[in-house]
PDB file of C-alpha atoms and ligand atoms in Angstrom:
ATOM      1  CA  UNK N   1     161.088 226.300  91.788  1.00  0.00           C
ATOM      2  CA  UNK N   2     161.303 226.391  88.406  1.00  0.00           C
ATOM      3  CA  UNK N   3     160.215 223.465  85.633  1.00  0.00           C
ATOM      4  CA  UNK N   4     161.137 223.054  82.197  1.00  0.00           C
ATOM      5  CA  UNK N   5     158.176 220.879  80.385  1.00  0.00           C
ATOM      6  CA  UNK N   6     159.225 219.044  76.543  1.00  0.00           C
ATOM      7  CA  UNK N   7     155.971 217.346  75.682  1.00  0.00           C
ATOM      8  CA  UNK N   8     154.538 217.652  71.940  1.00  0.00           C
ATOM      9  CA  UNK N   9     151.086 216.703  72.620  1.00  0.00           C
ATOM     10  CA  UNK N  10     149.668 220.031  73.148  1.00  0.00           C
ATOM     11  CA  UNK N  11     146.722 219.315  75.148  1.00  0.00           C
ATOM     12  CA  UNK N  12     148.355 217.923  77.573  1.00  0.00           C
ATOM     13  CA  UNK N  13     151.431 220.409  77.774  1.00  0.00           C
ATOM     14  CA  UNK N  14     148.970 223.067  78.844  1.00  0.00           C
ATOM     15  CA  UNK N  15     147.394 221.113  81.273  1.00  0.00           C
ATOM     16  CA  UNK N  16     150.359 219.750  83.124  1.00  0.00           C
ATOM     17  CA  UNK N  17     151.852 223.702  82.498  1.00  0.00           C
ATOM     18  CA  UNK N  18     148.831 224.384  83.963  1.00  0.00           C
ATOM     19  CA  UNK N  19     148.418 222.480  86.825  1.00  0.00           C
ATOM     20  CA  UNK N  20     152.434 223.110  87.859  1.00  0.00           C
ATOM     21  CA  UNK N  21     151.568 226.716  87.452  1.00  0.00           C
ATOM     22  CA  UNK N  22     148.714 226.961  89.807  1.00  0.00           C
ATOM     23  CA  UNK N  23     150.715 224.695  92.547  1.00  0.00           C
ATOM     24  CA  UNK N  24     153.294 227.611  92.682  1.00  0.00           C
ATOM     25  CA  UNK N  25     155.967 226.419  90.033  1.00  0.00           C
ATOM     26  CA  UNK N  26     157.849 229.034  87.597  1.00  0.00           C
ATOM     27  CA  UNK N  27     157.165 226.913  84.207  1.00  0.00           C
ATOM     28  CA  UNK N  28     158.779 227.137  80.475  1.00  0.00           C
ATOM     29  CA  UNK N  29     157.083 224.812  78.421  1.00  0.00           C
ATOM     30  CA  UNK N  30     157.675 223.795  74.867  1.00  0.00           C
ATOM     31  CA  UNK N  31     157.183 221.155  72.414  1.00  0.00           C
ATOM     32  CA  UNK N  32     160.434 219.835  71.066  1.00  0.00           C
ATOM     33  CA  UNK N  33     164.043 218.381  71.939  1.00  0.00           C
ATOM     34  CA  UNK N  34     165.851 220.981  70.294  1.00  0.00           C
ATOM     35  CA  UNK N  35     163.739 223.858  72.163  1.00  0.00           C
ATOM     36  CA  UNK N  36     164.400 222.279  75.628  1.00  0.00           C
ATOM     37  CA  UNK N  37     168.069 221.683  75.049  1.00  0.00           C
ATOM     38  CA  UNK N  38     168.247 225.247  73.765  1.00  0.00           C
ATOM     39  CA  UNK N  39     166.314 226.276  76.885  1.00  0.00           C
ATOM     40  CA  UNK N  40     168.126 223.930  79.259  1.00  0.00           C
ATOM     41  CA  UNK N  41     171.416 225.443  78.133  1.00  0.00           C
ATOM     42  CA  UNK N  42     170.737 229.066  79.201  1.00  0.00           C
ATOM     43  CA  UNK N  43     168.390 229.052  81.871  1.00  0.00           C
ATOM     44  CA  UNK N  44     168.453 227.463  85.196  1.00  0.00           C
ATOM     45  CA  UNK N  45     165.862 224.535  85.927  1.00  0.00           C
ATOM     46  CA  UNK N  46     165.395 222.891  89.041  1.00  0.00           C
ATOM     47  CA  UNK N  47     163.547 219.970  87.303  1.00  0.00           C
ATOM     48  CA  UNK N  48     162.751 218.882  83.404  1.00  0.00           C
ATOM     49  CA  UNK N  49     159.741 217.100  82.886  1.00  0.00           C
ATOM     50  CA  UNK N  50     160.298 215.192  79.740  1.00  0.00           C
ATOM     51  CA  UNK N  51     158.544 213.504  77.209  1.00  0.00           C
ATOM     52  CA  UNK N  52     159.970 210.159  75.330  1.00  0.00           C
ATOM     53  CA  UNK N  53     158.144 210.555  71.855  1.00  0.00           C
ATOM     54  CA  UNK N  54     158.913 213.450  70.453  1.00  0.00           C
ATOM     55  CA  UNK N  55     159.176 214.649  66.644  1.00  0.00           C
ATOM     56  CA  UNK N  56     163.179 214.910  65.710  1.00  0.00           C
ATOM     57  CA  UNK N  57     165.119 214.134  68.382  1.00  0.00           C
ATOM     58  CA  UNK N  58     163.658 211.672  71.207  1.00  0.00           C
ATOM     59  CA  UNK N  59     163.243 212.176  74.716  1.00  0.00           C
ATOM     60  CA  UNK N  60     166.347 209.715  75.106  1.00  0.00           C
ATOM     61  CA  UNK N  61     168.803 211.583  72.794  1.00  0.00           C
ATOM     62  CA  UNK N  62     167.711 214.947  74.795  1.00  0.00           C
ATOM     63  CA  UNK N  63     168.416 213.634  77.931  1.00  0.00           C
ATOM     64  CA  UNK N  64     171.626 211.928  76.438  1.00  0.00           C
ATOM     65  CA  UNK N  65     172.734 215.276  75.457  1.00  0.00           C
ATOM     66  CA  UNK N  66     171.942 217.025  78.933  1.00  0.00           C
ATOM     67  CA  UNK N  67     174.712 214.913  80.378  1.00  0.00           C
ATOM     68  CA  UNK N  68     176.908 215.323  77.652  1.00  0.00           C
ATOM     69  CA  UNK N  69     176.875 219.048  77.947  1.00  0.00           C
ATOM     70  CA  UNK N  70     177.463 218.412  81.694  1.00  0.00           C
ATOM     71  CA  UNK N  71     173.393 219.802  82.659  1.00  0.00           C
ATOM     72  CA  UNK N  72     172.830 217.340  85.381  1.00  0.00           C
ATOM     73  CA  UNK N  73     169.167 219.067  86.204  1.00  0.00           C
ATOM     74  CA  UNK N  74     167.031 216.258  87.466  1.00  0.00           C
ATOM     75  CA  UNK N  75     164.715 214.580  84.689  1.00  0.00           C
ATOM     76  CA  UNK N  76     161.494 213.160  85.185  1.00  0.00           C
ATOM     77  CA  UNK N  77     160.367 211.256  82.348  1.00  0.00           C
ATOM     78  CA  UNK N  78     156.639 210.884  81.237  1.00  0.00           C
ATOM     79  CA  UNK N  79     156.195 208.297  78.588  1.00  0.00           C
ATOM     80  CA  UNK N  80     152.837 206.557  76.740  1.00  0.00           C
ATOM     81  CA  UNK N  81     155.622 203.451  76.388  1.00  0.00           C
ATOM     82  CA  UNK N  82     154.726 201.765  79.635  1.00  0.00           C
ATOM     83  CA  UNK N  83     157.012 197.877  79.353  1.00  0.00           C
ATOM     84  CA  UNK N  84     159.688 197.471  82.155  1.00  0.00           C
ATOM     85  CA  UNK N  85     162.216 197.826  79.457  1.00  0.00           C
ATOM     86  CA  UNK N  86     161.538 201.557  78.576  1.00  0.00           C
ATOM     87  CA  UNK N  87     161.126 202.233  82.640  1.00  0.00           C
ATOM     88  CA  UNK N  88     164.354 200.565  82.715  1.00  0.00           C
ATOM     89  CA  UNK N  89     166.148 202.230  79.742  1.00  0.00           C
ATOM     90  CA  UNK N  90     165.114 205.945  80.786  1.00  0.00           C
ATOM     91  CA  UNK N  91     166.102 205.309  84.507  1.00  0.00           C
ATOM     92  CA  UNK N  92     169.165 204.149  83.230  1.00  0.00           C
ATOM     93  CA  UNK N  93     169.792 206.770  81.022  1.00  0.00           C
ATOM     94  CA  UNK N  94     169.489 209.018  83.928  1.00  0.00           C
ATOM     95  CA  UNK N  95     166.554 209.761  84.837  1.00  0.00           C
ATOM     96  CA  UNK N  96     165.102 210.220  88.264  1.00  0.00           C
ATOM     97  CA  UNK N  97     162.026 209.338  87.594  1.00  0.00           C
ATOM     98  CA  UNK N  98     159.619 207.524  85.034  1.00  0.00           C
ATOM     99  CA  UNK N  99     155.685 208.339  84.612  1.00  0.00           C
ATOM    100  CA  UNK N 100     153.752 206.116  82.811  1.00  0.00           C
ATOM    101  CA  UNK N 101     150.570 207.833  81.474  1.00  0.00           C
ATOM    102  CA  UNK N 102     148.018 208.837  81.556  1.00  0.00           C
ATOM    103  CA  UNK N 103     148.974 209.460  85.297  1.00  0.00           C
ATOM    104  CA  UNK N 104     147.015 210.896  88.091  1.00  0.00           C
ATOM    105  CA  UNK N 105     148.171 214.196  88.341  1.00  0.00           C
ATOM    106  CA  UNK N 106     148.035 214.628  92.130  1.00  0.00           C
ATOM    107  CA  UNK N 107     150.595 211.247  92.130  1.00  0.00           C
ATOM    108  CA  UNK N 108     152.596 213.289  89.410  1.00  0.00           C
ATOM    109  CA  UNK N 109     152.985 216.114  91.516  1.00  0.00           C
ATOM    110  CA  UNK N 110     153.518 214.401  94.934  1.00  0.00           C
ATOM    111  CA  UNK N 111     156.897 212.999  92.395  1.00  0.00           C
ATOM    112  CA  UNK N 112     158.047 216.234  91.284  1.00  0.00           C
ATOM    113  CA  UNK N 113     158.080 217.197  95.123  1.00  0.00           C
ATOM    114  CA  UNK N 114     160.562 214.513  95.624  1.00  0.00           C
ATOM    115  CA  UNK N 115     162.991 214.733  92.810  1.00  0.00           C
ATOM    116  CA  UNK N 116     163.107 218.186  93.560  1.00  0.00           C
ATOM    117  CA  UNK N 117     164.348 217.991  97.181  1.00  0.00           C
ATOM    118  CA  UNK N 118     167.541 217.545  95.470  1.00  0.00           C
ATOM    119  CA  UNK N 119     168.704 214.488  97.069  1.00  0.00           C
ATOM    120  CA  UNK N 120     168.688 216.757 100.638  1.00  0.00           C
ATOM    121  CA  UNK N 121     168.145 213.196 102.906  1.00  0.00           C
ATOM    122  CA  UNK N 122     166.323 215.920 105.888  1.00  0.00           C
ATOM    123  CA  UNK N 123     164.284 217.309 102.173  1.00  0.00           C
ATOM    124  CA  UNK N 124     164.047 220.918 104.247  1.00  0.00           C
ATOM    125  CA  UNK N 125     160.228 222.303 104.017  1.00  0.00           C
ATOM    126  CA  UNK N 126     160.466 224.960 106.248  1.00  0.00           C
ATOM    127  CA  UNK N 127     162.368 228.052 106.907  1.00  0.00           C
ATOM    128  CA  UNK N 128     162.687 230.516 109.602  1.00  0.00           C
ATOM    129  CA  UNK N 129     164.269 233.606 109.575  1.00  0.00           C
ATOM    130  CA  UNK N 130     164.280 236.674 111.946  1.00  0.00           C
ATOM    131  CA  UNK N 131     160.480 235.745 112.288  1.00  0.00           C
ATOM    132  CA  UNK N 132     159.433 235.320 108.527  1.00  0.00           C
ATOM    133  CA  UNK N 133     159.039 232.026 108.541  1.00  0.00           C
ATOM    134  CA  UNK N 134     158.075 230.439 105.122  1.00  0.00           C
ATOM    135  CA  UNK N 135     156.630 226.289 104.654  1.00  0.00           C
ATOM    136  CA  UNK N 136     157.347 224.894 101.024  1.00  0.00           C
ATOM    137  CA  UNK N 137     154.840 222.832 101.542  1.00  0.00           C
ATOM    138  CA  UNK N 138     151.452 224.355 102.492  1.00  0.00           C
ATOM    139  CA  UNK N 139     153.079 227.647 100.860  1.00  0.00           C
ATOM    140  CA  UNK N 140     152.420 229.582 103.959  1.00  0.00           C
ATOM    141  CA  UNK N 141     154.165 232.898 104.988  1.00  0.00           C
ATOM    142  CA  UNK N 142     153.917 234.239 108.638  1.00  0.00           C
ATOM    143  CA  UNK N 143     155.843 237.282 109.564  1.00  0.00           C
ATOM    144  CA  UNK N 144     156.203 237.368 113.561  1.00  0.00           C
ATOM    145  CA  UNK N 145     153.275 234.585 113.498  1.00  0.00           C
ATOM    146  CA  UNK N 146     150.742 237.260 111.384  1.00  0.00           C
ATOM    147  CA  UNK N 147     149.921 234.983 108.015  1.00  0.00           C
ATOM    148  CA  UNK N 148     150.827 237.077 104.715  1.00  0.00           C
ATOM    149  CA  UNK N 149     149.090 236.693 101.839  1.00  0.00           C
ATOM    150  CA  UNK N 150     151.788 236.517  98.869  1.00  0.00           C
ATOM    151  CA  UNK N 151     150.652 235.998  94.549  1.00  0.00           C
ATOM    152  CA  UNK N 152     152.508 232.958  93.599  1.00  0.00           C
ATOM    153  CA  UNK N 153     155.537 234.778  92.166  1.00  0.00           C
ATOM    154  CA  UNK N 154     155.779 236.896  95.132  1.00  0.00           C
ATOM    155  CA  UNK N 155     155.920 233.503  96.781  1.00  0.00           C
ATOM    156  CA  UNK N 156     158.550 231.846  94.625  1.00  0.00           C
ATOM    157  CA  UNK N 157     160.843 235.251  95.219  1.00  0.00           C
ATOM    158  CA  UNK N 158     160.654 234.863  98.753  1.00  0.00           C
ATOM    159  CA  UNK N 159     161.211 231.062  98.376  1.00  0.00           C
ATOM    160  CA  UNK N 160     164.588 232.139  96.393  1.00  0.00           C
ATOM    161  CA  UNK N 161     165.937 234.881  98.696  1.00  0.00           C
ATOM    162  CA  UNK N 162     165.202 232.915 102.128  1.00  0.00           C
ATOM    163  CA  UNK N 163     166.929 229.494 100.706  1.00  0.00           C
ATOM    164  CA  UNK N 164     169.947 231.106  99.489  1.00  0.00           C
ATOM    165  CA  UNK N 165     169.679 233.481 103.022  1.00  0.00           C
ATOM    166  CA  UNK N 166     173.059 235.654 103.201  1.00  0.00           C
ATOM    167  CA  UNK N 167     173.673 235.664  99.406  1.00  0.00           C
ATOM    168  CA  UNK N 168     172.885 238.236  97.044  1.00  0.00           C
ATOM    169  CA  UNK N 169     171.348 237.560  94.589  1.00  0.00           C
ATOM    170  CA  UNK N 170     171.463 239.564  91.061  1.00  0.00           C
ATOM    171  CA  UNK N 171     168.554 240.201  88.683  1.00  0.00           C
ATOM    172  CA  UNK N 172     169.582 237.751  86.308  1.00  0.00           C
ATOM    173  CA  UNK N 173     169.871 235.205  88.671  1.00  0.00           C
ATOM    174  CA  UNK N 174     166.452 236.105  89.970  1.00  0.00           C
ATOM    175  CA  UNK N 175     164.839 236.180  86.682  1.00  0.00           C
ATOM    176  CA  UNK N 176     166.345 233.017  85.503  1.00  0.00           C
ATOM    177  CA  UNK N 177     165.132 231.451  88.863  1.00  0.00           C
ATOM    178  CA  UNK N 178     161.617 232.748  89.380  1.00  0.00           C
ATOM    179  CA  UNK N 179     160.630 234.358  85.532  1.00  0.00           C
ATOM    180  CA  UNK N 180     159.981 232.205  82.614  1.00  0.00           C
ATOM    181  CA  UNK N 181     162.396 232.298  79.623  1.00  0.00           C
ATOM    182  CA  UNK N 182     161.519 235.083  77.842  1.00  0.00           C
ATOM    183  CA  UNK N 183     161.588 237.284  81.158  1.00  0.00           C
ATOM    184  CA  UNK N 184     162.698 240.889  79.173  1.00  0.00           C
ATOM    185  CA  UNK N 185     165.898 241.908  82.016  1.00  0.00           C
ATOM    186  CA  UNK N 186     165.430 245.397  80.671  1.00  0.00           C
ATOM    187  CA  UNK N 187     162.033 245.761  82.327  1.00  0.00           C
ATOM    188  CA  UNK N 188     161.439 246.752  85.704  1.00  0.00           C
ATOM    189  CA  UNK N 189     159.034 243.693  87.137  1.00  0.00           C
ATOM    190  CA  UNK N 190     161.676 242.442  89.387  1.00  0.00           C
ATOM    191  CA  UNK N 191     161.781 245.628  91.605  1.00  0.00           C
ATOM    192  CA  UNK N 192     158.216 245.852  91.191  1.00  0.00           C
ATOM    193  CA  UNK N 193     157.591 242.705  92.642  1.00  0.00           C
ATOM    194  CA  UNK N 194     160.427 243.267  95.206  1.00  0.00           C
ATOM    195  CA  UNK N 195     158.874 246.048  96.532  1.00  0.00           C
ATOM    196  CA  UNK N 196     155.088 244.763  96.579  1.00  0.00           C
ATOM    197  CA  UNK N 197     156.627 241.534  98.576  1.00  0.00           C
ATOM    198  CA  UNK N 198     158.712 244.243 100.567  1.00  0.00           C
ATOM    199  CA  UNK N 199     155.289 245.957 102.029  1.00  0.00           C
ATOM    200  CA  UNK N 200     153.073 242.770 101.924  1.00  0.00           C
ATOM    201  CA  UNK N 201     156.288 241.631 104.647  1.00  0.00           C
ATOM    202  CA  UNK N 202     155.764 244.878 106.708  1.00  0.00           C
ATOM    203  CA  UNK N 203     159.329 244.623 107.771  1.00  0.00           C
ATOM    204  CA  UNK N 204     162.670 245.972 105.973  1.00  0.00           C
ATOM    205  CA  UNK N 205     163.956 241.822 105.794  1.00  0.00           C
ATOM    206  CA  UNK N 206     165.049 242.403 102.236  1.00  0.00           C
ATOM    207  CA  UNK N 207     168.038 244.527 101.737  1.00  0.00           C
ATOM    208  CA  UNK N 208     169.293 245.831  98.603  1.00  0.00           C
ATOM    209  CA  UNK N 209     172.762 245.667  97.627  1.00  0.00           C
ATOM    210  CA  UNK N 210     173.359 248.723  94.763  1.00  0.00           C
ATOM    211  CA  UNK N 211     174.529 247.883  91.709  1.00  0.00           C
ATOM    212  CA  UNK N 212     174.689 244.253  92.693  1.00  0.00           C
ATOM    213  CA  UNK N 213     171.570 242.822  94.095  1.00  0.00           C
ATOM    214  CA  UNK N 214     169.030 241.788  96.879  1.00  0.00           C
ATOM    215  CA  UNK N 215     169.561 239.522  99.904  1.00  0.00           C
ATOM    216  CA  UNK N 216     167.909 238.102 103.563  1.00  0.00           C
ATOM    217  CA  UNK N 217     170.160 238.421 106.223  1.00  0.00           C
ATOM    218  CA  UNK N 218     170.329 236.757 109.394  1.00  0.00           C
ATOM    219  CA  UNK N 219     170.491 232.855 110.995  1.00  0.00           C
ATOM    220  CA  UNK N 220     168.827 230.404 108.825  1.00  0.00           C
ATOM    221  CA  UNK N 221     166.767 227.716 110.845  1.00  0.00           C
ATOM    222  CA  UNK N 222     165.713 224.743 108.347  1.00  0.00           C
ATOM    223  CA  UNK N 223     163.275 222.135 109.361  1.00  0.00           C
TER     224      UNK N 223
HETATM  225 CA1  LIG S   1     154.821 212.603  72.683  1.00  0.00          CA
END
């Protein structure tokens, strides 16, 4: 999963970045519209966590201009302006969601867990595949019931490959999915990764594709 965060206060940009990062989320952060419509434009988000009150542009125009240019990533807004009619105007503008702060940050997550089940009505949290099986939710990986430990990008690749199961998938889309935006695609850290997850797993699930990319094979069981 991947979150882009526009918030200008910089405190508390770090610590949400923070706090996203250690629950397992891929996270660009920065601290203007025109940055995060910039970044929202080339890279792929699952969610944008997005600030009202923010120098130039507001967090109104930005998400204004998501929709114009057709980026219909979900938006949670956080917002110091707490009346009914802000709530109102940035759920009507689009949003799926609006924060007031300050905001208890275990609430705050337990809302980006819903806006990103995508509007899935059985919200899928766990996965099985030729016995890897892999729960979103308590982020736990068992290979033939024997619990694997996995670093939180490790994680987040495995997360990627078993949800799009019987796709390949190509460096750039793995890097836009799982690296933050200025992952270098001339480096090597994918396969590095790839093959650190590939022994961690103890079995060959991950194939390679040459030239093209890196898939899971096999009958998907979602639950
Ligand atoms: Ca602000």
């Amino acid at each position: 999963m991947k979150i882009l965060l526009i918030e200008d206060e910089q405190r508390l940009n770090t610590f949400i970045k923070n706090g996203l990062v250690q629950n397992g989320y891929v996270v660009d952060a920065c601290t203007t519209g025109s940055e995060g419509m910039e970044w929202a434009a080339t890279s792929q988000y699952d969610l944008i966590v997005l600030d009202i009150m923010l120098p130039g542009q507001s967090g109104l125009d930005v998400l204004y201009n998501l929709r114009q240019f057709n980026i219909k990533t979900p938006v949670i807004i956080i917002s110091a302006l707490n009346s009914s009619e802000h709530v109102i105007k940035g759920l009507d503008a689009g949003a799926m969601d609006y924060i007031k702060k300050p905001f208890d940050f275990g609430e705050f997550l337990a809302r980006v867990r819903t806006v990103t089940r995508k509007g899935d009505p059985r919200s899928f949290t766990k996965y099985k595949v030729k016995g890897l099986e892999l729960d979103l939710l308590s982020r736990k990986v068992t290979i033939e019931e024997q619990e694997v430990e996995l670093t939180k990008r490790e994680f987040a690749l495995l997360e990627l490959l078993v949800t799009n199961c019987n796709r390949v998938l190509t460096k750039a889309e793995i890097s836009e999915k799982v690296w933050e935006v200025n992952f270098d695609m001339g480096s090597n850290v994918i396969e590095v990764h790839l093959s650190q997850l590939r022994k961690k797993l103890r079995t060959d699930i991950i194939h390679t594709k040459v030239g093209l990319g890196y898939y899971i094979e096999g009958e998907l069981q979602k639950q």
